[in-house]
Coordinates of C-alpha atoms in Angstrom, one line a residue:
X1 CA -18.9 -41.9 -18.9
X2 CA -22.8 -41.8 -16.7
X3 CA -24.7 -44.5 -14.7
X4 CA -27.6 -46.1 -16.2
X5 CA -30.3 -48.4 -15.0
X6 CA -30.2 -52.2 -16.1
X7 CA -32.7 -53.5 -18.3
X8 CA -35.3 -55.7 -16.9
X9 CA -33.7 -58.6 -18.6
X10 CA -29.8 -57.4 -17.4
X11 CA -31.6 -57.6 -14.7
X12 CA -32.9 -61.1 -14.0
X13 CA -29.3 -62.5 -15.3
X14 CA -28.2 -60.4 -12.0
X15 CA -30.7 -61.4 -10.1
X16 CA -30.6 -65.3 -10.8
X17 CA -28.1 -65.8 -9.9
X18 CA -26.3 -68.4 -7.3
X19 CA -22.8 -69.7 -6.0
X20 CA -22.8 -72.6 -8.3
X21 CA -25.0 -70.8 -11.5
X22 CA -22.9 -68.0 -12.6
X23 CA -24.2 -66.3 -15.4
X24 CA -21.0 -64.9 -17.2
X25 CA -20.9 -66.0 -21.0
X26 CA -17.0 -67.3 -21.9
X27 CA -15.1 -67.6 -25.0
X28 CA -11.5 -69.2 -26.1
X29 CA -9.5 -67.8 -27.9
X30 CA -6.5 -69.8 -29.2
X31 CA -3.5 -67.8 -30.2
X32 CA -0.7 -69.0 -32.2
X33 CA 2.5 -67.7 -30.6
X34 CA 5.4 -66.0 -31.8
X35 CA 7.5 -66.3 -29.3
X36 CA 6.8 -68.1 -26.5
X37 CA 6.9 -64.7 -24.3
X38 CA 3.9 -64.0 -26.0
X39 CA 1.7 -64.3 -23.9
X40 CA 2.5 -63.1 -21.4
X41 CA 3.0 -60.0 -23.9
X42 CA -0.7 -61.1 -24.3
X43 CA -1.1 -60.1 -20.6
X44 CA 0.4 -56.5 -20.3
X45 CA -1.5 -55.2 -23.7
X46 CA -4.8 -56.2 -22.1
X47 CA -4.0 -54.9 -18.7
X48 CA -3.3 -51.6 -21.0
X49 CA -5.7 -51.3 -23.3
X50 CA -8.8 -51.8 -21.2
X51 CA -8.6 -49.2 -19.1
X52 CA -8.8 -47.4 -22.0
X53 CA -12.3 -48.6 -22.9
X54 CA -15.9 -47.7 -20.8
X55 CA -18.0 -50.5 -21.5
X56 CA -14.9 -52.5 -19.4
X57 CA -14.8 -49.4 -16.3
X58 CA -18.6 -50.2 -15.3
X59 CA -19.0 -52.1 -12.5
X60 CA -22.7 -53.4 -11.5
X61 CA -24.9 -51.2 -8.1
X62 CA -28.0 -52.1 -6.4
X63 CA -30.2 -48.9 -6.6
X64 CA -33.0 -49.0 -3.4
X65 CA -34.0 -45.7 -4.6
X66 CA -38.5 -44.9 -4.6
X67 CA -38.2 -44.5 -8.3
X68 CA -36.0 -47.8 -8.8
X69 CA -36.6 -49.8 -6.0
X70 CA -35.0 -53.0 -6.4
X71 CA -33.2 -52.0 -10.0
X72 CA -29.5 -51.9 -10.4
X73 CA -27.3 -49.1 -12.2
X74 CA -24.7 -50.3 -14.7
X75 CA -21.4 -47.5 -13.2
X76 CA -18.1 -46.3 -13.9
X77 CA -16.3 -48.3 -10.9
X78 CA -14.3 -45.4 -9.2
X79 CA -11.5 -47.9 -8.2
X80 CA -10.8 -50.0 -11.4
X81 CA -7.8 -51.7 -12.1
X82 CA -6.9 -53.8 -14.9
X83 CA -5.1 -56.2 -12.8
X84 CA -7.9 -56.8 -11.0
X85 CA -9.4 -59.0 -14.0
X86 CA -6.8 -59.6 -16.5
X87 CA -4.4 -62.8 -15.2
X88 CA -1.6 -64.3 -16.1
X89 CA -2.0 -68.7 -15.7
X90 CA 1.1 -70.7 -16.0
X91 CA 1.9 -72.8 -19.1
X92 CA -0.5 -75.5 -19.7
X93 CA -1.3 -78.9 -22.0
X94 CA -4.6 -78.2 -21.6
X95 CA -6.9 -75.0 -22.3
X96 CA -9.7 -76.0 -21.7
X97 CA -9.1 -78.2 -18.7
X98 CA -8.1 -75.1 -17.1
X99 CA -11.0 -73.0 -18.9
X100 CA -14.1 -75.7 -17.2
X101 CA -12.0 -74.9 -13.8
X102 CA -12.1 -70.9 -14.4
X103 CA -16.0 -71.2 -15.5
X104 CA -16.8 -72.9 -12.2
X105 CA -16.1 -69.6 -10.6
X106 CA -18.6 -66.8 -9.8
X107 CA -16.7 -63.0 -11.0
X108 CA -17.2 -60.9 -8.5
X109 CA -20.0 -58.8 -8.0
X110 CA -18.8 -55.5 -6.4
X111 CA -15.7 -55.3 -9.0
X112 CA -17.4 -54.5 -13.3
X113 CA -18.2 -58.7 -13.9
X114 CA -15.5 -59.3 -16.4
X115 CA -12.3 -61.0 -16.1
X116 CA -9.5 -62.7 -19.1
X117 CA -7.5 -65.2 -17.6
X118 CA -4.4 -65.7 -20.3
X119 CA -2.8 -69.2 -20.7
X120 CA 0.6 -70.0 -22.1
X121 CA 1.1 -73.8 -24.1
X122 CA 3.4 -75.9 -22.4
X123 CA 4.8 -76.2 -26.3
X124 CA 5.6 -72.7 -26.5
X125 CA 3.8 -72.2 -29.9
X126 CA 0.6 -71.4 -28.7
X127 CA -1.6 -69.5 -25.5
X128 CA -5.1 -69.2 -24.8
X129 CA -7.4 -66.7 -23.4
X130 CA -10.6 -67.3 -21.9
X131 CA -13.1 -63.7 -21.7
X132 CA -15.5 -64.4 -19.2
X133 CA -18.4 -61.0 -19.3
X134 CA -21.2 -62.0 -17.0
X135 CA -24.8 -61.4 -18.9
X136 CA -26.1 -58.3 -17.0
X137 CA -23.1 -56.8 -18.7
X138 CA -22.5 -57.7 -22.4
X139 CA -25.2 -60.3 -24.1
X140 CA -23.0 -61.7 -27.2
X141 CA -22.7 -59.0 -29.2
X142 CA -21.7 -56.5 -26.7
X143 CA -19.5 -58.9 -25.4
X144 CA -17.0 -59.9 -28.8
X145 CA -18.2 -55.7 -28.8
X146 CA -15.9 -55.1 -25.5
X147 CA -13.6 -57.7 -26.5
X148 CA -12.6 -56.6 -29.4
X149 CA -12.3 -53.3 -28.2
X150 CA -9.0 -55.4 -26.6
X151 CA -7.4 -57.2 -29.1
X152 CA -5.3 -55.3 -32.1
X153 CA -7.4 -52.9 -33.9
X154 CA -9.9 -54.9 -36.9
X155 CA -9.2 -52.5 -40.2
X156 CA -13.0 -51.5 -40.6
X157 CA -14.0 -49.3 -42.8
X158 CA -15.1 -45.9 -41.4
X159 CA -18.7 -46.6 -40.3
X160 CA -21.1 -42.8 -41.0
X161 CA -22.0 -41.2 -36.8
X162 CA -25.1 -42.7 -36.3
X163 CA -27.6 -39.4 -36.3
X164 CA -28.3 -38.4 -32.4
X165 CA -31.8 -39.6 -31.2
X166 CA -34.4 -36.5 -29.9
X167 CA -34.7 -35.9 -26.5
X168 CA -37.3 -37.7 -24.5
X169 CA -40.1 -36.3 -22.1
X170 CA -41.1 -36.5 -18.9
X171 CA -45.0 -37.3 -20.5
X172 CA -45.2 -39.1 -24.2
X173 CA -46.1 -37.5 -26.7
X174 CA -50.3 -37.0 -27.0
X175 CA -49.9 -37.7 -30.9
X176 CA -48.6 -40.8 -30.4
X177 CA -50.9 -41.9 -27.9
X178 CA -52.9 -44.5 -29.9
X179 CA -49.8 -46.2 -30.5
X180 CA -49.1 -46.5 -27.7
X181 CA -52.4 -48.4 -26.7
X182 CA -52.3 -50.3 -29.3
X183 CA -48.5 -51.2 -28.3
X184 CA -49.0 -52.5 -24.8
X185 CA -52.7 -53.9 -25.5
X186 CA -50.1 -56.2 -28.3
X187 CA -47.8 -57.3 -25.4
X188 CA -50.3 -58.2 -23.4
X189 CA -51.2 -60.3 -25.6
X190 CA -48.0 -61.0 -27.3
X191 CA -47.4 -61.9 -23.1
X192 CA -50.4 -64.2 -22.8
X193 CA -49.4 -65.9 -25.9
X194 CA -45.9 -66.4 -24.7
X195 CA -47.7 -67.7 -21.0
X196 CA -50.1 -70.6 -22.9
X197 CA -46.9 -71.8 -25.0
X198 CA -44.3 -71.9 -21.6
X199 CA -47.4 -74.1 -20.3
X200 CA -47.8 -76.3 -23.5
X201 CA -44.0 -77.2 -24.3
X202 CA -43.9 -78.4 -20.5
X203 CA -46.6 -81.0 -21.4
X204 CA -44.6 -82.2 -24.5
X205 CA -41.4 -82.9 -22.6
X206 CA -39.4 -86.0 -23.7
X207 CA -35.8 -85.7 -22.4
X208 CA -33.1 -87.3 -21.1
X209 CA -32.0 -88.0 -17.6
X210 CA -28.6 -86.9 -18.8
X211 CA -29.1 -84.1 -19.6
X212 CA -30.0 -82.9 -15.9
X213 CA -28.9 -82.7 -12.8
X214 CA -28.9 -82.2 -9.0
X215 CA -25.8 -79.1 -9.3
X216 CA -22.6 -79.6 -8.8
X217 CA -20.6 -76.1 -9.1
X218 CA -18.2 -77.2 -11.2
X219 CA -16.9 -77.4 -14.7
X220 CA -15.8 -78.5 -17.9
X221 CA -15.1 -77.6 -21.5
X222 CA -14.3 -79.2 -25.2
X223 CA -13.6 -77.4 -28.3
X224 CA -14.8 -78.6 -31.8
X225 CA -13.5 -77.6 -35.2
X226 CA -15.9 -78.5 -38.7
X227 CA -14.5 -77.3 -41.5
X228 CA -17.4 -75.3 -42.8
X229 CA -17.4 -76.3 -46.4
X230 CA -18.9 -80.1 -45.2
X231 CA -21.7 -77.5 -43.4
X232 CA -22.3 -76.3 -46.6
X233 CA -21.4 -79.6 -48.8
X234 CA -25.4 -80.5 -46.5
X235 CA -26.9 -78.2 -46.7
X236 CA -26.6 -77.8 -50.9
X237 CA -28.4 -81.4 -51.1
X238 CA -30.5 -81.3 -47.9
X239 CA -31.1 -77.3 -48.9
X240 CA -32.1 -74.8 -45.2
X241 CA -29.4 -73.0 -43.4
X242 CA -26.1 -74.2 -42.3
X243 CA -27.8 -73.3 -38.8
X244 CA -30.6 -76.9 -39.8
X245 CA -27.4 -78.8 -40.2
X246 CA -25.4 -77.3 -36.7
X247 CA -28.5 -78.2 -34.8
X248 CA -28.7 -81.0 -36.2
X249 CA -25.7 -82.0 -35.8
X250 CA -26.1 -81.7 -31.8
X251 CA -29.3 -83.7 -32.1
X252 CA -26.9 -86.9 -34.2
X253 CA -24.3 -86.3 -31.3
X254 CA -26.9 -86.4 -28.3
X255 CA -27.8 -89.5 -29.8
X256 CA -24.8 -91.0 -30.2
X257 CA -23.8 -90.1 -26.3
X258 CA -26.5 -91.3 -24.8
X259 CA -26.2 -94.2 -26.7
X260 CA -23.1 -95.2 -25.8
X261 CA -23.1 -94.1 -22.0
X262 CA -26.1 -96.3 -21.5
X263 CA -29.0 -94.2 -21.2
X264 CA -30.5 -94.8 -24.2
X265 CA -32.3 -92.6 -27.0
X266 CA -35.0 -93.5 -27.4
X267 CA -37.6 -92.1 -26.9
X268 CA -36.3 -88.8 -26.1
X269 CA -36.7 -85.3 -27.6
X270 CA -35.3 -82.9 -25.4
X271 CA -36.2 -79.8 -25.6
X272 CA -33.8 -76.8 -26.8
X273 CA -33.9 -73.4 -26.2
X274 CA -31.9 -71.5 -29.7
X275 CA -31.5 -67.8 -28.1
X276 CA -32.1 -64.8 -30.9
X277 CA -30.6 -61.4 -31.3
X278 CA -33.0 -58.6 -31.2
X279 CA -30.3 -56.1 -31.5
X280 CA -28.1 -55.3 -34.9
X281 CA -24.6 -56.2 -35.8
X282 CA -23.9 -51.9 -36.3
X283 CA -26.2 -51.2 -33.1
X284 CA -23.9 -53.8 -31.2
X285 CA -23.0 -51.0 -29.0
X286 CA -25.8 -50.1 -26.1
X287 CA -26.1 -51.3 -23.6
X288 CA -29.2 -54.2 -22.0
X289 CA -29.7 -57.6 -24.3
X290 CA -31.8 -57.8 -26.8
X291 CA -32.8 -61.9 -26.4
X292 CA -35.8 -63.1 -27.8
X293 CA -35.3 -67.0 -28.6
X294 CA -36.9 -70.2 -30.4
X295 CA -38.0 -73.5 -29.5
X296 CA -37.9 -76.6 -30.8
X297 CA -38.1 -80.8 -30.1
X298 CA -34.5 -82.3 -30.4
X299 CA -35.6 -85.4 -32.5
X300 CA -32.5 -87.5 -31.0
X301 CA -35.1 -90.3 -31.0
X302 CA -34.4 -90.8 -34.9
X303 CA -32.1 -93.1 -36.2
X304 CA -32.3 -92.1 -39.8
X305 CA -29.7 -88.9 -39.9
X306 CA -31.2 -87.6 -42.8
X307 CA -34.7 -86.9 -40.7
X308 CA -33.2 -85.9 -38.3
X309 CA -31.8 -82.6 -40.5
X310 CA -35.1 -82.8 -42.1
X311 CA -37.2 -82.3 -38.7
X312 CA -35.8 -79.5 -37.1
X313 CA -35.5 -77.5 -40.8
X314 CA -38.9 -77.6 -39.6
X315 CA -39.2 -77.1 -37.1
X316 CA -37.2 -73.8 -37.4
X317 CA -38.9 -73.4 -40.4
X318 CA -42.3 -72.7 -38.3
X319 CA -40.4 -71.0 -35.7
X320 CA -39.3 -67.9 -37.7
X321 CA -42.5 -68.1 -39.7
X322 CA -44.2 -67.5 -35.5
X323 CA -41.2 -64.7 -35.1
X324 CA -39.0 -64.4 -32.0
X325 CA -41.8 -62.8 -30.3
X326 CA -44.2 -64.7 -29.9
X327 CA -43.7 -69.3 -28.6
X328 CA -42.5 -70.3 -25.6
X329 CA -38.7 -69.6 -26.6
X330 CA -40.2 -66.0 -26.1
X331 CA -40.6 -65.9 -22.8
X332 CA -37.3 -63.9 -21.8
X333 CA -39.3 -61.5 -23.8
X334 CA -41.8 -61.6 -20.2
X335 CA -38.7 -59.8 -18.1
X336 CA -39.9 -56.1 -19.6
X337 CA -43.0 -57.0 -18.0
X338 CA -42.3 -57.4 -14.8
X339 CA -40.8 -54.5 -11.7
X340 CA -37.6 -54.3 -11.0
X341 CA -38.4 -56.1 -6.9
X342 CA -40.1 -58.9 -8.8
X343 CA -36.7 -59.6 -10.7
X344 CA -35.3 -59.5 -7.1
X345 CA -37.4 -61.3 -5.1
X346 CA -38.6 -64.2 -7.8
X347 CA -35.0 -64.4 -9.1
X348 CA -34.0 -67.2 -7.1
X349 CA -37.1 -69.1 -8.3
X350 CA -37.0 -68.2 -12.2
X351 CA -33.3 -69.7 -12.2
X352 CA -35.2 -73.1 -10.5
X353 CA -37.4 -73.1 -13.1
X354 CA -35.2 -73.1 -16.0
X355 CA -35.2 -77.2 -16.4
X356 CA -39.7 -77.0 -17.0
X357 CA -39.0 -74.9 -20.0
X358 CA -36.0 -76.1 -21.8
X359 CA -33.3 -79.0 -21.8
X360 CA -30.6 -78.3 -23.3
X361 CA -29.2 -74.8 -24.7
X362 CA -27.9 -73.9 -28.1
X363 CA -27.0 -70.9 -28.9
X364 CA -25.1 -69.1 -32.3
X365 CA -22.1 -66.6 -31.1
X366 CA -21.3 -63.9 -34.1
X367 CA -17.8 -63.3 -34.6
X368 CA -16.2 -61.6 -37.5
X369 CA -14.9 -62.8 -40.5
X370 CA -11.6 -61.3 -40.4
X371 CA -9.0 -62.7 -38.5
X372 CA -8.0 -61.1 -34.6
X373 CA -5.5 -61.1 -33.6
X374 CA -3.5 -60.2 -30.0
X375 CA -0.3 -58.9 -30.2
X376 CA 0.2 -59.6 -33.4
X377 CA -0.2 -63.3 -32.8
X378 CA -4.0 -64.6 -35.0
X379 CA -6.6 -66.2 -32.9
X380 CA -7.0 -69.8 -34.9
X381 CA -9.3 -71.0 -32.7
X382 CA -12.7 -69.5 -30.7
X383 CA -14.4 -71.8 -28.3
X384 CA -17.6 -69.8 -27.5
X385 CA -19.1 -71.3 -23.2
X386 CA -22.8 -70.3 -22.7
X387 CA -23.7 -69.9 -18.6
X388 CA -25.7 -74.0 -17.7
X389 CA -29.2 -72.7 -16.4
X390 CA -29.8 -74.2 -13.1
X391 CA -31.5 -78.6 -13.2
X392 CA -28.5 -79.1 -16.4
X393 CA -25.9 -80.5 -17.9
X394 CA -25.1 -79.7 -21.2
X395 CA -25.6 -76.3 -22.7
X396 CA -24.2 -75.8 -26.6
X397 CA -22.6 -72.5 -28.3
X398 CA -21.6 -72.4 -32.4
X399 CA -19.1 -70.1 -33.8
X400 CA -17.6 -69.6 -36.8
X401 CA -14.5 -67.7 -37.7
X402 CA -12.4 -68.4 -41.0
X403 CA -14.0 -71.2 -42.4
X404 CA -14.4 -73.4 -39.4
X405 CA -17.1 -74.3 -37.3
X406 CA -16.8 -74.0 -33.6
X407 CA -18.8 -76.1 -31.0
X408 CA -18.0 -74.6 -27.4
X409 CA -19.8 -77.6 -25.1
X410 CA -19.8 -76.3 -21.2
X411 CA -20.6 -79.4 -19.0
X412 CA -21.3 -79.9 -15.0
X413 CA -18.6 -81.5 -14.3
X414 CA -20.1 -84.6 -11.7
X415 CA -22.5 -85.2 -14.7
X416 CA -20.5 -85.4 -17.2
X417 CA -17.4 -86.7 -17.2
X418 CA -17.2 -87.9 -20.4
X419 CA -17.5 -85.2 -21.7
X420 CA -14.6 -85.8 -24.3
X421 CA -17.1 -88.8 -25.1
X422 CA -19.9 -85.6 -26.9
X423 CA -16.8 -83.6 -28.1
X424 CA -16.4 -87.1 -30.3
X425 CA -20.0 -87.6 -31.3
X426 CA -20.5 -84.2 -33.1
X427 CA -17.2 -85.1 -35.2
X428 CA -18.6 -88.3 -36.2
X429 CA -21.7 -86.3 -37.1
X430 CA -20.7 -84.6 -39.6
X431 CA -18.9 -87.9 -40.8
X432 CA -22.3 -88.9 -41.0
X433 CA -24.4 -86.7 -42.8
X434 CA -21.7 -86.0 -45.7
X435 CA -21.7 -89.9 -46.0
X436 CA -25.4 -90.5 -45.9
X437 CA -25.5 -86.7 -48.3
X438 CA -24.0 -89.2 -50.4
X439 CA -25.8 -92.7 -50.4

């Protein structure tokens, strides 16, 4: 496997990381165990299979060559040892308590930036695996591809081979120059539009102090399971998409949580960043992040659950009409306009600016509809975890798997000691929406 330069957005993720703000994705998979030894056997399987997956052997190394000065390359690690990445932990009764402590630990940057932590359950009837992938190594779809490669093989239909891309020369095809010029002009206009939208969005911010914090470097995680049929019941009555309902649930849960902890929800409309993948599932193999996003206010201050859902639906429809290439949420696209050295020197500054751009991350992670297994032990729950941006106390990731919706909550442990209260509020908000629809 050959080396390749990190794409601009990958390089940005690599350089904005700090010890208190590691930039790795996480996913906690809970498995039903066939025997008390299933966890230990799973750790052996993961280590054995990882050695045969080329993408898991890739490390990230800084580059100081003239044509890529300040960049970084993704290349095979000559001393790759799966045992450095797969770890078996003592049995635990609380998977999320252990996952929180593991999520706060940055990945070792000199090695391929991923880890798999196997957590046997004290009851012997279950175990969990926490996967961690650095965002510079993989976005959500790519991380799913890498994780699936060391789980039991899925019985998928054969795909036709992809046609090979024609080789590119050093100079562009002169017949395409008019299109290239138009594209460059369009890119400049899009960048100016995004910059102006970001500036305007900061003027209208109405967040809560509970969503911002001075970083402690600690992490706490929680998971919530919701029946997908309940979500569809609300969607069929109110219209919109499943994602609209799931985002509205977050808004309602935040309202209840803020009121319960005494911060109050009056006048609060935090800006939620909703990442949008520009990569299709069938093209998940190529390296590099393909991300944009939507930025929208969460109607936390509205007391009516159906009105909150209506406002979420309207905001998402407006974002979709504009597309993922414009607006304040598409700021990730600006990474392409920054030279490699600019990412290296400006990374710390950019990380400090996250709270000026958005207040909370709400992201969806796609999962296959087929059942996942490891050593024949089936996955029963999958909780995705997003990185926590500088100055922000909470991030929400959502996945749908085999008829259930899983909310993965990540928080600064010192700023949000009551994350369990928010988790219960998510469950309660689903019931509130169902009741409102039936009234």
